[in-house]
Short mmCIF file of C-alpha atoms in Angstrom, two decimals:
data_model
loop_
_atom_site.label_atom_id
_atom_site.label_comp_id
_atom_site.label_asym_id
_atom_site.label_seq_id
_atom_site.Cartn_x
_atom_site.Cartn_y
_atom_site.Cartn_z
CA MET A 2 158.05 116.75 166.42
CA ALA A 3 161.00 116.05 168.72
CA GLY A 4 159.76 115.55 172.26
CA ALA A 5 156.16 115.03 171.22
CA SER A 6 154.31 112.64 173.46
CA SER A 7 151.92 109.96 172.31
CA ILE A 8 149.21 107.91 173.93
CA ALA A 9 149.02 104.14 173.67
CA VAL A 10 145.55 102.68 174.12
CA PRO A 11 145.42 98.97 175.04
CA LEU A 12 142.77 97.04 173.19
CA PRO A 13 140.63 94.36 174.84
CA ALA A 14 142.07 90.87 174.57
CA GLY A 15 141.11 89.13 171.36
CA VAL A 16 140.42 92.31 169.41
CA GLU A 17 142.23 92.36 166.07
CA PRO A 18 141.79 95.84 164.57
CA THR A 19 141.65 96.04 160.79
CA ARG A 20 143.67 98.57 158.81
CA LEU A 21 140.51 100.64 158.56
CA ASP A 22 139.91 100.44 162.33
CA VAL A 23 143.42 101.74 163.00
CA GLU A 24 143.03 104.57 160.50
CA LEU A 25 139.67 105.56 161.95
CA LEU A 26 141.13 105.67 165.47
CA LYS A 27 144.11 107.73 164.31
CA ALA A 28 141.85 110.09 162.38
CA ALA A 29 139.49 110.56 165.32
CA PHE A 30 142.30 111.31 167.74
CA SER A 31 144.06 113.60 165.23
CA ALA A 32 140.86 115.60 164.84
CA ILE A 33 140.49 115.93 168.61
CA VAL A 34 144.12 116.98 169.08
CA THR A 35 143.87 119.50 166.22
CA LEU A 36 140.69 121.09 167.53
CA ARG A 37 141.91 121.12 171.13
CA TYR A 38 145.50 122.31 170.72
CA GLU A 39 145.95 124.00 167.31
CA THR A 40 145.17 127.46 168.57
CA SER A 41 147.57 129.71 166.67
CA GLY A 42 144.85 131.00 164.36
CA ASP A 43 147.26 130.99 161.40
CA TRP A 44 144.91 128.74 159.43
CA GLU A 45 142.01 131.10 160.02
CA ALA A 46 144.03 134.10 158.92
CA ALA A 47 144.97 132.26 155.71
CA LEU A 48 141.34 131.28 155.16
CA ASN A 49 140.12 134.83 155.76
CA GLN A 50 142.71 136.23 153.37
CA LEU A 51 141.68 133.80 150.62
CA GLU A 52 138.03 134.77 151.08
CA THR A 53 138.97 138.44 151.08
CA ASP A 54 140.78 137.80 147.79
CA GLY A 55 137.60 136.40 146.31
CA TRP A 56 138.18 132.65 146.72
CA LYS A 57 135.20 130.55 147.67
CA VAL A 58 136.88 128.08 150.03
CA HIS A 59 135.53 124.65 150.89
CA TRP A 60 137.35 122.79 153.63
CA GLY A 61 136.94 119.85 155.95
CA LEU A 62 138.46 116.58 157.04
CA THR A 63 139.30 114.26 154.15
CA TRP A 64 141.08 111.02 153.50
CA HIS A 65 144.60 111.38 152.14
CA ALA A 66 146.70 108.63 150.59
CA GLU A 67 150.25 108.57 149.30
CA ALA A 68 152.07 105.94 147.24
CA LYS A 69 155.80 105.76 146.61
CA LYS A 70 157.75 103.38 144.40
CA GLY A 71 161.35 104.19 143.53
CA ASP A 72 161.40 107.77 142.30
CA ASP A 73 157.67 107.84 141.64
CA PHE A 74 155.39 109.52 144.15
CA GLU A 75 151.64 109.99 143.94
CA GLN A 76 149.13 111.46 146.38
CA ALA A 77 145.38 111.87 146.39
CA SER A 78 142.69 113.24 148.72
CA GLY A 79 138.98 112.59 148.86
CA LYS A 80 135.87 112.67 150.96
CA THR A 81 135.58 108.88 150.90
CA LEU A 82 138.12 106.06 150.88
CA ASP A 83 136.76 104.81 147.55
CA GLU A 84 137.20 108.23 145.95
CA THR A 85 140.67 108.69 147.41
CA PHE A 86 142.05 105.33 146.38
CA ALA A 87 140.39 105.40 142.96
CA GLN A 88 142.18 108.68 142.27
CA LEU A 89 145.48 107.41 143.70
CA ALA A 90 145.27 104.26 141.58
CA GLN A 91 144.55 106.25 138.42
CA LEU A 92 147.45 108.62 139.06
CA ALA A 93 149.81 105.70 139.65
CA ARG A 94 148.49 103.96 136.54
CA LEU A 95 149.32 106.94 134.31
CA ASP A 96 153.01 106.14 134.46
CA MET A 97 152.80 102.41 135.05
CA VAL A 98 154.13 101.72 131.57
CA GLY A 99 157.12 103.32 129.95
CA HIS A 100 156.80 105.58 126.98
CA CYS A 101 158.47 105.64 123.57
CA PRO A 102 159.18 109.06 122.11
CA MET B 18 178.86 126.71 147.63
CA ALA B 19 176.17 124.35 148.96
CA TYR B 20 175.74 122.82 145.52
CA ALA B 21 179.40 121.99 145.20
CA SER B 22 179.21 119.46 147.99
CA LYS B 23 175.99 117.82 149.11
CA ALA B 24 173.83 118.39 146.03
CA ARG B 25 176.60 117.60 143.53
CA GLU B 26 177.36 114.28 145.24
CA TRP B 27 173.68 113.35 145.32
CA TYR B 28 173.21 114.04 141.61
CA LYS B 29 176.40 112.15 140.76
CA GLY B 30 175.05 109.19 142.69
CA GLU B 31 171.72 109.34 140.87
CA LEU B 32 173.45 109.43 137.47
CA GLU B 33 175.66 106.52 138.48
CA THR B 34 172.56 104.57 139.47
CA LEU B 35 171.08 105.20 136.02
CA ARG B 36 174.30 103.93 134.44
CA SER B 37 174.44 100.82 136.60
CA GLN B 38 170.81 100.03 135.80
CA GLY B 39 171.43 100.38 132.07
CA LEU B 40 169.02 103.33 131.88
CA PHE B 41 171.51 106.06 130.98
CA LYS B 42 170.62 107.66 127.65
CA GLN B 43 173.59 108.41 125.41
CA GLU B 44 173.28 110.61 122.35
CA ARG B 45 174.88 109.40 119.14
CA PHE B 46 176.24 112.17 116.95
CA ILE B 47 175.10 112.22 113.33
CA HIS B 48 177.39 113.95 110.83
CA SER B 49 174.96 114.15 107.92
CA PRO B 50 171.45 115.40 107.12
CA GLN B 51 168.59 113.15 108.22
CA GLY B 52 167.75 110.51 105.62
CA ALA B 53 167.62 106.85 104.67
CA GLU B 54 171.40 106.74 105.00
CA ILE B 55 173.20 108.73 107.68
CA GLU B 56 176.71 109.01 109.08
CA VAL B 57 176.81 108.08 112.74
CA GLU B 58 179.67 108.61 115.20
CA PHE B 59 179.49 105.59 117.49
CA PRO B 60 181.05 105.02 119.87
CA THR B 61 181.77 108.68 120.54
CA GLY B 62 185.17 109.65 119.14
CA LYS B 63 185.19 107.00 116.40
CA PRO B 64 185.09 108.13 112.75
CA PRO B 65 181.50 108.46 111.48
CA LYS B 66 180.10 105.33 109.85
CA ARG B 67 177.56 105.36 107.00
CA VAL B 68 174.54 103.28 107.98
CA ILE B 69 170.97 102.68 106.85
CA ASN B 70 168.65 104.48 109.24
CA MET B 71 165.77 102.33 110.47
CA CYS B 72 164.79 104.36 113.55
CA ALA B 73 163.82 107.89 112.47
CA ASN B 74 160.30 109.35 112.46
CA ASN B 75 161.09 110.61 108.95
CA TYR B 76 158.06 108.72 107.62
CA LEU B 77 157.62 110.69 104.40
CA GLY B 78 161.30 111.30 103.78
CA LEU B 79 160.81 115.06 103.86
CA SER B 80 163.37 115.96 106.55
CA SER B 81 166.00 116.85 103.97
CA HIS B 82 163.82 117.17 100.86
CA PRO B 83 165.41 119.74 98.50
CA GLU B 84 162.16 121.69 97.98
CA VAL B 85 161.58 121.89 101.75
CA VAL B 86 165.16 123.00 102.36
CA ALA B 87 164.87 125.63 99.58
CA ALA B 88 161.59 126.93 101.03
CA ALA B 89 163.19 127.19 104.46
CA HIS B 90 166.13 129.12 102.97
CA ALA B 91 163.74 131.51 101.24
CA GLY B 92 161.70 131.92 104.42
CA LEU B 93 164.85 132.74 106.36
CA ASP B 94 165.74 135.45 103.83
CA VAL B 95 162.29 136.98 103.66
CA ARG B 96 160.96 136.60 107.23
CA GLY B 97 164.12 136.51 109.32
CA TYR B 98 165.41 134.12 111.94
CA GLY B 99 163.47 134.73 115.14
CA MET B 100 160.38 136.49 116.46
CA SER B 101 161.68 137.55 119.89
CA SER B 102 158.12 137.53 121.18
CA VAL B 103 155.24 135.30 122.13
CA ARG B 104 152.39 135.04 119.61
CA PHE B 105 149.95 137.48 121.17
CA ILE B 106 152.39 140.36 121.58
CA CYS B 107 154.40 140.63 118.36
CA GLY B 108 155.32 137.03 117.55
CA THR B 109 152.77 136.18 114.86
CA GLN B 110 153.55 136.53 111.18
CA ASP B 111 151.05 136.02 108.37
CA ILE B 112 152.79 132.75 107.53
CA HIS B 113 151.93 131.34 110.97
CA ARG B 114 148.26 131.90 110.22
CA GLU B 115 148.74 130.54 106.69
CA LEU B 116 150.25 127.32 108.06
CA GLU B 117 147.43 126.99 110.61
CA SER B 118 144.92 127.36 107.80
CA LYS B 119 146.63 124.68 105.68
CA LEU B 120 146.75 122.28 108.63
CA THR B 121 143.03 122.89 109.26
CA THR B 122 142.19 122.03 105.66
CA PHE B 123 144.46 118.98 105.66
CA LEU B 124 143.16 117.56 108.94
CA GLY B 125 139.52 118.33 108.12
CA THR B 126 138.91 120.38 111.25
CA GLU B 127 137.52 123.85 112.05
CA ASP B 128 140.63 125.66 113.26
CA THR B 129 144.26 125.11 114.27
CA LEU B 130 146.74 126.70 116.67
CA LEU B 131 150.50 126.17 116.41
CA PHE B 132 152.58 125.28 119.47
CA PRO B 133 156.37 125.12 119.87
CA SER B 134 156.02 121.31 119.89
CA CYS B 135 153.33 118.66 120.17
CA MET B 136 154.72 118.00 123.65
CA ASP B 137 153.70 121.58 124.45
CA ALA B 138 150.33 121.21 122.73
CA ASN B 139 149.55 118.15 124.84
CA ALA B 140 150.86 119.82 127.98
CA GLY B 141 148.59 122.83 127.50
CA VAL B 142 145.39 121.67 125.85
CA PHE B 143 143.59 119.85 128.69
CA GLU B 144 144.04 122.61 131.26
CA ALA B 145 142.75 125.11 128.70
CA VAL B 146 139.46 123.35 127.96
CA LEU B 147 138.58 121.25 131.04
CA SER B 148 138.12 121.98 134.75
CA GLU B 149 137.42 120.19 138.02
CA GLN B 150 133.82 119.47 136.96
CA ASP B 151 135.02 117.29 134.08
CA VAL B 152 136.73 113.92 133.55
CA MET B 153 139.51 112.77 131.22
CA ILE B 154 139.34 109.09 130.26
CA ALA B 155 142.59 108.04 128.62
CA ASP B 156 143.84 104.86 126.97
CA ARG B 157 146.49 103.43 129.30
CA LEU B 158 149.19 103.55 126.61
CA VAL B 159 148.91 107.21 125.62
CA HIS B 160 152.07 109.22 125.02
CA ALA B 161 154.03 110.63 127.96
CA SER B 162 153.22 114.22 126.94
CA ILE B 163 149.50 113.48 127.28
CA VAL B 164 150.10 112.08 130.76
CA ASP B 165 151.90 115.31 131.68
CA GLY B 166 149.07 117.42 130.25
CA MET B 167 146.50 115.45 132.21
CA ARG B 168 148.49 115.97 135.40
CA LEU B 169 148.45 119.72 134.82
CA CYS B 170 144.66 119.73 134.42
CA LYS B 171 142.25 119.93 137.35
CA ALA B 172 139.71 117.57 135.76
CA MET B 173 139.39 114.08 137.21
CA THR B 174 141.74 111.49 135.71
CA ASP B 175 140.59 108.04 134.66
CA THR B 176 141.91 105.43 132.25
CA PHE B 177 140.69 102.48 130.22
CA LYS B 178 142.57 99.31 129.30
CA HIS B 179 144.48 99.65 126.05
CA SER B 180 142.02 99.66 123.12
CA ASP B 181 139.40 97.87 125.27
CA MET B 182 136.07 99.32 124.13
CA GLU B 183 134.01 97.47 126.74
CA HIS B 184 136.11 99.01 129.48
CA LEU B 185 135.82 102.44 127.87
CA GLU B 186 132.04 102.08 127.77
CA GLU B 187 132.00 101.16 131.48
CA LYS B 188 134.01 104.27 132.24
CA LEU B 189 131.75 106.50 130.14
CA GLN B 190 128.71 105.13 131.98
CA GLU B 191 130.44 105.63 135.35
CA HIS B 192 131.15 109.30 134.65
CA GLN B 193 127.76 110.44 133.39
CA ASP B 194 127.51 112.76 136.40
CA LYS B 195 130.41 114.88 135.15
CA ARG B 196 129.87 118.09 133.17
CA PHE B 197 132.13 117.10 130.25
CA ARG B 198 133.76 113.76 129.43
CA MET B 199 136.78 113.58 127.14
CA VAL B 200 138.09 110.31 125.69
CA ILE B 201 141.82 110.57 125.08
CA THR B 202 143.91 108.35 122.82
CA ASP B 203 146.87 108.23 120.49
CA GLY B 204 145.95 107.63 116.83
CA VAL B 205 148.94 105.34 116.33
CA PHE B 206 150.62 104.05 119.48
CA SER B 207 154.36 104.58 119.36
CA MET B 208 155.47 101.41 121.12
CA ASP B 209 153.57 98.75 119.15
CA GLY B 210 152.53 100.77 116.10
CA ASP B 211 148.90 99.70 116.51
CA LEU B 212 146.03 102.00 115.54
CA ALA B 213 143.31 103.25 117.88
CA LYS B 214 139.80 101.97 117.15
CA LEU B 215 138.67 105.48 116.41
CA ASP B 216 135.41 104.48 114.73
CA GLU B 217 134.32 102.61 117.85
CA ILE B 218 135.62 105.32 120.16
CA VAL B 219 133.64 107.98 118.27
CA ARG B 220 130.50 105.81 118.34
CA LEU B 221 130.78 105.39 122.12
CA ALA B 222 131.60 109.05 122.62
CA GLU B 223 128.51 110.11 120.68
CA LYS B 224 126.37 107.60 122.60
CA TYR B 225 127.58 108.87 125.99
CA ASP B 226 128.02 112.55 125.12
CA ALA B 227 131.80 112.73 125.31
CA MET B 228 134.43 114.66 123.41
CA VAL B 229 137.22 112.80 121.59
CA PHE B 230 140.90 113.79 121.68
CA VAL B 231 143.47 112.10 119.41
CA ASP B 232 147.24 112.60 119.24
CA GLU B 233 148.14 112.02 115.61
CA SER B 234 151.90 112.51 115.86
CA HIS B 235 152.67 109.05 114.45
CA ALA B 236 149.89 109.28 111.85
CA SER B 237 149.61 112.74 110.26
CA GLY B 238 150.78 112.72 106.67
CA PHE B 239 150.60 109.00 105.94
CA ILE B 240 147.82 107.05 107.72
CA GLY B 241 144.58 106.95 105.72
CA LYS B 242 144.11 106.92 101.95
CA THR B 243 145.29 110.51 101.55
CA GLY B 244 147.44 110.64 104.67
CA ARG B 245 145.07 112.77 106.77
CA GLY B 246 145.53 110.45 109.70
CA THR B 247 143.87 107.76 111.78
CA HIS B 248 140.53 109.56 111.61
CA GLU B 249 140.60 109.22 107.81
CA HIS B 250 141.61 105.55 108.08
CA CYS B 251 138.67 104.89 110.43
CA GLY B 252 136.16 106.99 108.49
CA VAL B 253 135.53 109.60 111.19
CA VAL B 254 136.92 112.80 109.65
CA GLY B 255 135.04 115.77 111.10
CA ARG B 256 133.91 113.81 114.17
CA ILE B 257 137.08 114.24 116.26
CA ASP B 258 136.86 117.21 118.62
CA ILE B 259 140.59 117.77 119.23
CA ILE B 260 143.56 116.54 117.20
CA THR B 261 147.11 117.27 118.28
CA THR B 262 149.98 116.52 115.98
CA THR B 263 153.60 117.36 115.29
CA LEU B 264 155.68 118.93 112.57
CA GLY B 265 158.63 117.00 114.02
CA LYS B 266 157.99 113.64 112.40
CA ALA B 267 156.43 113.04 108.94
CA LEU B 268 155.67 116.73 108.29
CA GLY B 269 159.26 117.78 107.72
CA GLY B 270 160.68 116.60 111.00
CA ALA B 271 161.99 119.95 112.28
CA SER B 272 159.92 120.96 115.31
CA GLY B 273 156.55 122.40 116.23
CA GLY B 274 153.11 121.02 116.87
CA CYS B 275 149.51 122.07 116.92
CA VAL B 276 146.05 121.75 118.40
CA SER B 277 143.40 121.39 115.70
CA GLY B 278 139.69 120.83 116.11
CA ARG B 279 136.45 122.54 117.11
CA ALA B 280 136.77 126.30 116.69
CA GLU B 281 135.80 127.11 120.29
CA LEU B 282 138.22 124.59 121.78
CA VAL B 283 141.08 125.93 119.66
CA GLU B 284 140.18 129.47 120.67
CA MET B 285 140.19 128.42 124.34
CA CYS B 286 143.76 127.21 123.79
CA ARG B 287 144.66 130.56 122.23
CA GLN B 288 143.31 132.30 125.33
CA ARG B 289 144.48 129.90 128.05
CA ALA B 290 147.06 127.31 127.00
CA ARG B 291 150.19 128.23 128.91
CA PRO B 292 152.82 126.78 126.51
CA TYR B 293 151.22 128.95 123.80
CA LEU B 294 150.93 132.03 126.00
CA PHE B 295 154.36 131.93 127.58
CA SER B 296 156.77 130.75 124.90
CA ASN B 297 157.72 131.75 121.37
CA THR B 298 156.07 129.75 118.63
CA VAL B 299 157.61 127.94 115.68
CA ALA B 300 160.38 130.01 114.02
CA PRO B 301 159.63 131.54 110.59
CA VAL B 302 162.25 129.36 108.89
CA ILE B 303 160.44 126.22 110.07
CA VAL B 304 157.02 127.62 109.20
CA SER B 305 158.30 128.30 105.67
CA GLY B 306 159.56 124.73 105.32
CA ALA B 307 156.34 123.33 106.80
CA LEU B 308 154.24 125.31 104.29
CA LYS B 309 156.14 123.59 101.49
CA VAL B 310 155.59 120.22 103.22
CA MET B 311 151.84 120.87 103.30
CA ASP B 312 151.87 121.75 99.60
CA LEU B 313 153.82 118.59 98.75
CA ILE B 314 151.60 116.19 100.68
CA SER B 315 148.38 117.91 99.60
CA ALA B 316 149.31 117.69 95.92
CA THR B 317 150.08 113.97 95.75
CA THR B 318 149.94 110.81 97.84
CA GLU B 319 153.06 109.49 96.13
CA ARG B 320 155.23 109.51 99.28
CA ARG B 321 152.49 108.13 101.48
CA ASP B 322 151.87 105.34 98.94
CA LYS B 323 155.57 104.53 98.76
CA LEU B 324 155.72 104.36 102.55
CA GLU B 325 152.79 101.95 102.52
CA TRP B 326 154.55 99.76 99.95
CA ASN B 327 157.80 99.90 101.95
CA THR B 328 155.95 98.94 105.12
CA LYS B 329 154.29 95.90 103.54
CA TYR B 330 157.56 94.83 101.90
CA TRP B 331 159.54 95.25 105.13
CA ARG B 332 156.99 93.29 107.14
CA SER B 333 157.10 90.49 104.56
CA LEU B 334 160.92 90.41 104.60
CA LEU B 335 161.08 90.12 108.37
CA THR B 336 158.34 87.50 108.47
CA GLU B 337 160.09 85.44 105.78
CA ALA B 338 163.31 85.73 107.79
CA GLY B 339 161.54 84.12 110.74
CA LEU B 340 161.58 87.11 113.03
CA ASP B 341 158.80 87.73 115.53
CA ILE B 342 157.18 91.07 114.62
CA LYS B 343 154.10 92.86 115.94
CA ALA B 344 151.32 92.54 113.41
CA GLY B 345 149.83 95.75 112.06
CA GLU B 346 149.81 98.17 109.19
CA SER B 347 151.70 101.22 110.46
CA PRO B 348 155.34 101.93 109.51
CA ILE B 349 156.32 101.26 113.13
CA VAL B 350 157.43 97.61 113.02
CA PRO B 351 158.69 96.25 116.34
CA VAL B 352 160.90 93.17 116.16
CA MET B 353 160.13 91.35 119.40
CA LEU B 354 163.08 89.97 121.37
CA TYR B 355 161.55 90.03 124.90
CA ASN B 356 164.96 89.88 126.64
CA ALA B 357 166.61 93.27 127.30
CA LYS B 358 170.20 92.10 126.83
CA LEU B 359 169.29 90.29 123.63
CA ALA B 360 167.68 93.48 122.28
CA GLN B 361 170.86 95.44 123.01
CA ASP B 362 173.12 92.74 121.53
CA VAL B 363 171.07 92.50 118.35
CA ALA B 364 171.04 96.31 117.95
CA ARG B 365 174.82 96.36 118.35
CA GLY B 366 175.19 93.54 115.82
CA LEU B 367 172.99 95.39 113.35
CA PHE B 368 175.11 98.52 113.69
CA ASP B 369 178.21 96.48 112.90
CA GLU B 370 176.39 95.36 109.75
CA GLY B 371 175.58 98.97 108.78
CA ILE B 372 172.01 99.16 110.10
CA TYR B 373 170.99 101.75 112.68
CA ALA B 374 168.12 100.54 114.86
CA VAL B 375 167.63 100.91 118.60
CA GLY B 376 166.70 98.37 121.24
CA PHE B 377 163.92 99.33 123.65
CA PHE B 378 163.48 97.63 126.98
CA PHE B 379 162.07 98.26 130.46
CA PRO B 380 161.14 100.89 131.58
CA VAL B 381 160.53 102.29 128.07
CA VAL B 382 158.42 99.20 127.38
CA ALA B 383 156.91 96.74 129.86
CA LYS B 384 159.18 94.11 131.43
CA GLY B 385 159.60 91.13 129.13
CA GLN B 386 158.61 93.15 126.06
CA ALA B 387 162.09 94.21 124.86
CA ARG B 388 162.25 94.83 121.17
CA ILE B 389 163.96 96.65 118.34
CA ARG B 390 161.59 99.27 116.97
CA THR B 391 162.12 99.66 113.25
CA GLN B 392 160.51 102.55 111.41
CA LEU B 393 159.99 102.85 107.69
CA SER B 394 160.40 105.93 105.53
CA ALA B 395 159.40 106.90 102.03
CA ALA B 396 163.08 107.80 101.68
CA HIS B 397 163.96 104.10 101.87
CA GLU B 398 164.54 102.41 98.55
CA LYS B 399 164.04 98.67 98.05
CA ARG B 400 167.79 98.16 98.23
CA HIS B 401 167.87 99.71 101.71
CA LEU B 402 165.21 97.32 102.96
CA ASP B 403 166.85 94.31 101.31
CA ALA B 404 170.17 95.21 102.92
CA ALA B 405 168.56 95.79 106.32
CA ALA B 406 166.69 92.49 106.15
CA ALA B 407 169.91 90.67 105.20
CA ALA B 408 171.57 92.19 108.27
CA PHE B 409 168.65 91.12 110.47
CA ARG B 410 168.93 87.58 109.06
CA LYS B 411 172.68 87.47 109.69
CA VAL B 412 172.51 88.86 113.23
CA GLY B 413 169.39 86.81 113.98
CA ALA B 414 171.18 83.63 112.88
CA THR B 415 174.18 84.50 115.05
CA HIS B 416 171.89 84.66 118.09
CA GLY B 417 169.82 81.67 116.99
CA ILE B 418 166.47 83.48 117.06
CA LEU B 419 165.26 82.96 113.49
CA GLY B 420 162.06 80.96 113.37
CA LEU B 421 161.55 81.12 117.13
CA ASN B 422 158.26 82.25 118.66
CA LYS B 423 157.91 84.17 121.89
CA ASN B 424 157.95 81.14 124.17
CA GLN B 425 161.02 79.71 122.48
CA ILE B 426 162.92 83.01 122.68
CA VAL B 427 161.99 83.40 126.34
CA GLU B 428 162.98 79.80 127.05
CA LYS B 429 166.36 80.35 125.41
CA PHE B 430 167.23 83.81 126.75
CA GLY B 431 164.91 84.36 129.72
CA LEU B 432 163.02 87.58 130.41
#
């Protein structure tokens, strides 16, 4: 993304955005930028090919979360924040303890 | 030559990090058959030393049993060395099916399918029988191979606190919208040696329409009155939907594992489980030995009874010595030391005294839970246990830990 430009939006004085506010703003702008500028059509060709191959494809905007600790890496996606983080937490929990052979 | 530079240096650095963190695993070479006494080369390059083995999964003492060895020899002569094929092409002999049938009878299930290992059975079973419409609800201390199998499966993952039946019930209620629910647990947990509350798990599973999966690797052959496993101990034989277990511990200790349970679930594994479909199964020589193992343990409970006696005697010896052990009834008896360095020092001291036992510490066990995991065998005689206990007393006295409880050990050595 070298050379990519970004837009800074000043907030009214006294406004303290929450983590969720910030994520919602980023998500909204990302969706706009994607719809406005991602015009290659590659995604649609991939989608069409999958459907031609017999896949029933469901797609849409989702929440995505990643967690990294040392060498461990987990990621989860979901339609809601609750669903996404519940899944992420469960995946992380699977290896939270060590294991004896 | 890209590997020779950048990649090689990176991997060297990673390995050095493991060494500096004390996490580097070093094999110790054994110069004898597996048994109550073995000859261990340690440190590497030193002449082998004869020691009493307190850390093998050789629960029934069958790893080098003469009748098992003879049966394996005969199997090698009659059935050859390898199959050179996966099961469903030309890699199945009649003895594979015979062993599956004997395991089915022994475990009290409907059908059984052999896998190259129980690690493979656990890696393949969930993906074969569950899909994205389903949920897996696992005890948080299940074996690493189950964790890997769950990760390979598209079903939703959830967990319940270790052996916490209230939490399991909450989870079962929460997931009533799923097509299938599967409760997943070890029968005997390998770190603490505690048993799953299978009777309560089955009751909840039947109440909330869930299947039950149990890994019996540390139970098959010796837990329960006739050694069938944790399901026999808890009175739920015939009510477990999937059992996985290993031939690599009590049942001869060579290698191999299986999925045993409801006929349709086992058949789904035969059709879809990738470790079964894409790798050779257990070699004929091992199948031949395992058939003899099944005959031996089906004919008498003598070995299982001796193991039970050894376990009680060993627990009493360590308790009398003033060591802090995890309460329980399985032949896995952890001696709690809490401090990682102390666990390593005690293990080293024991080896000097002719006792082979291994210290476990973070990340194998939780931080502050370092211990020496001792494991009993029917191959142990009373003299072995008396000698091992004497060594524990001597090394324990050297470190001043005899008679100390957890708080006192932690106060003295830290976590």
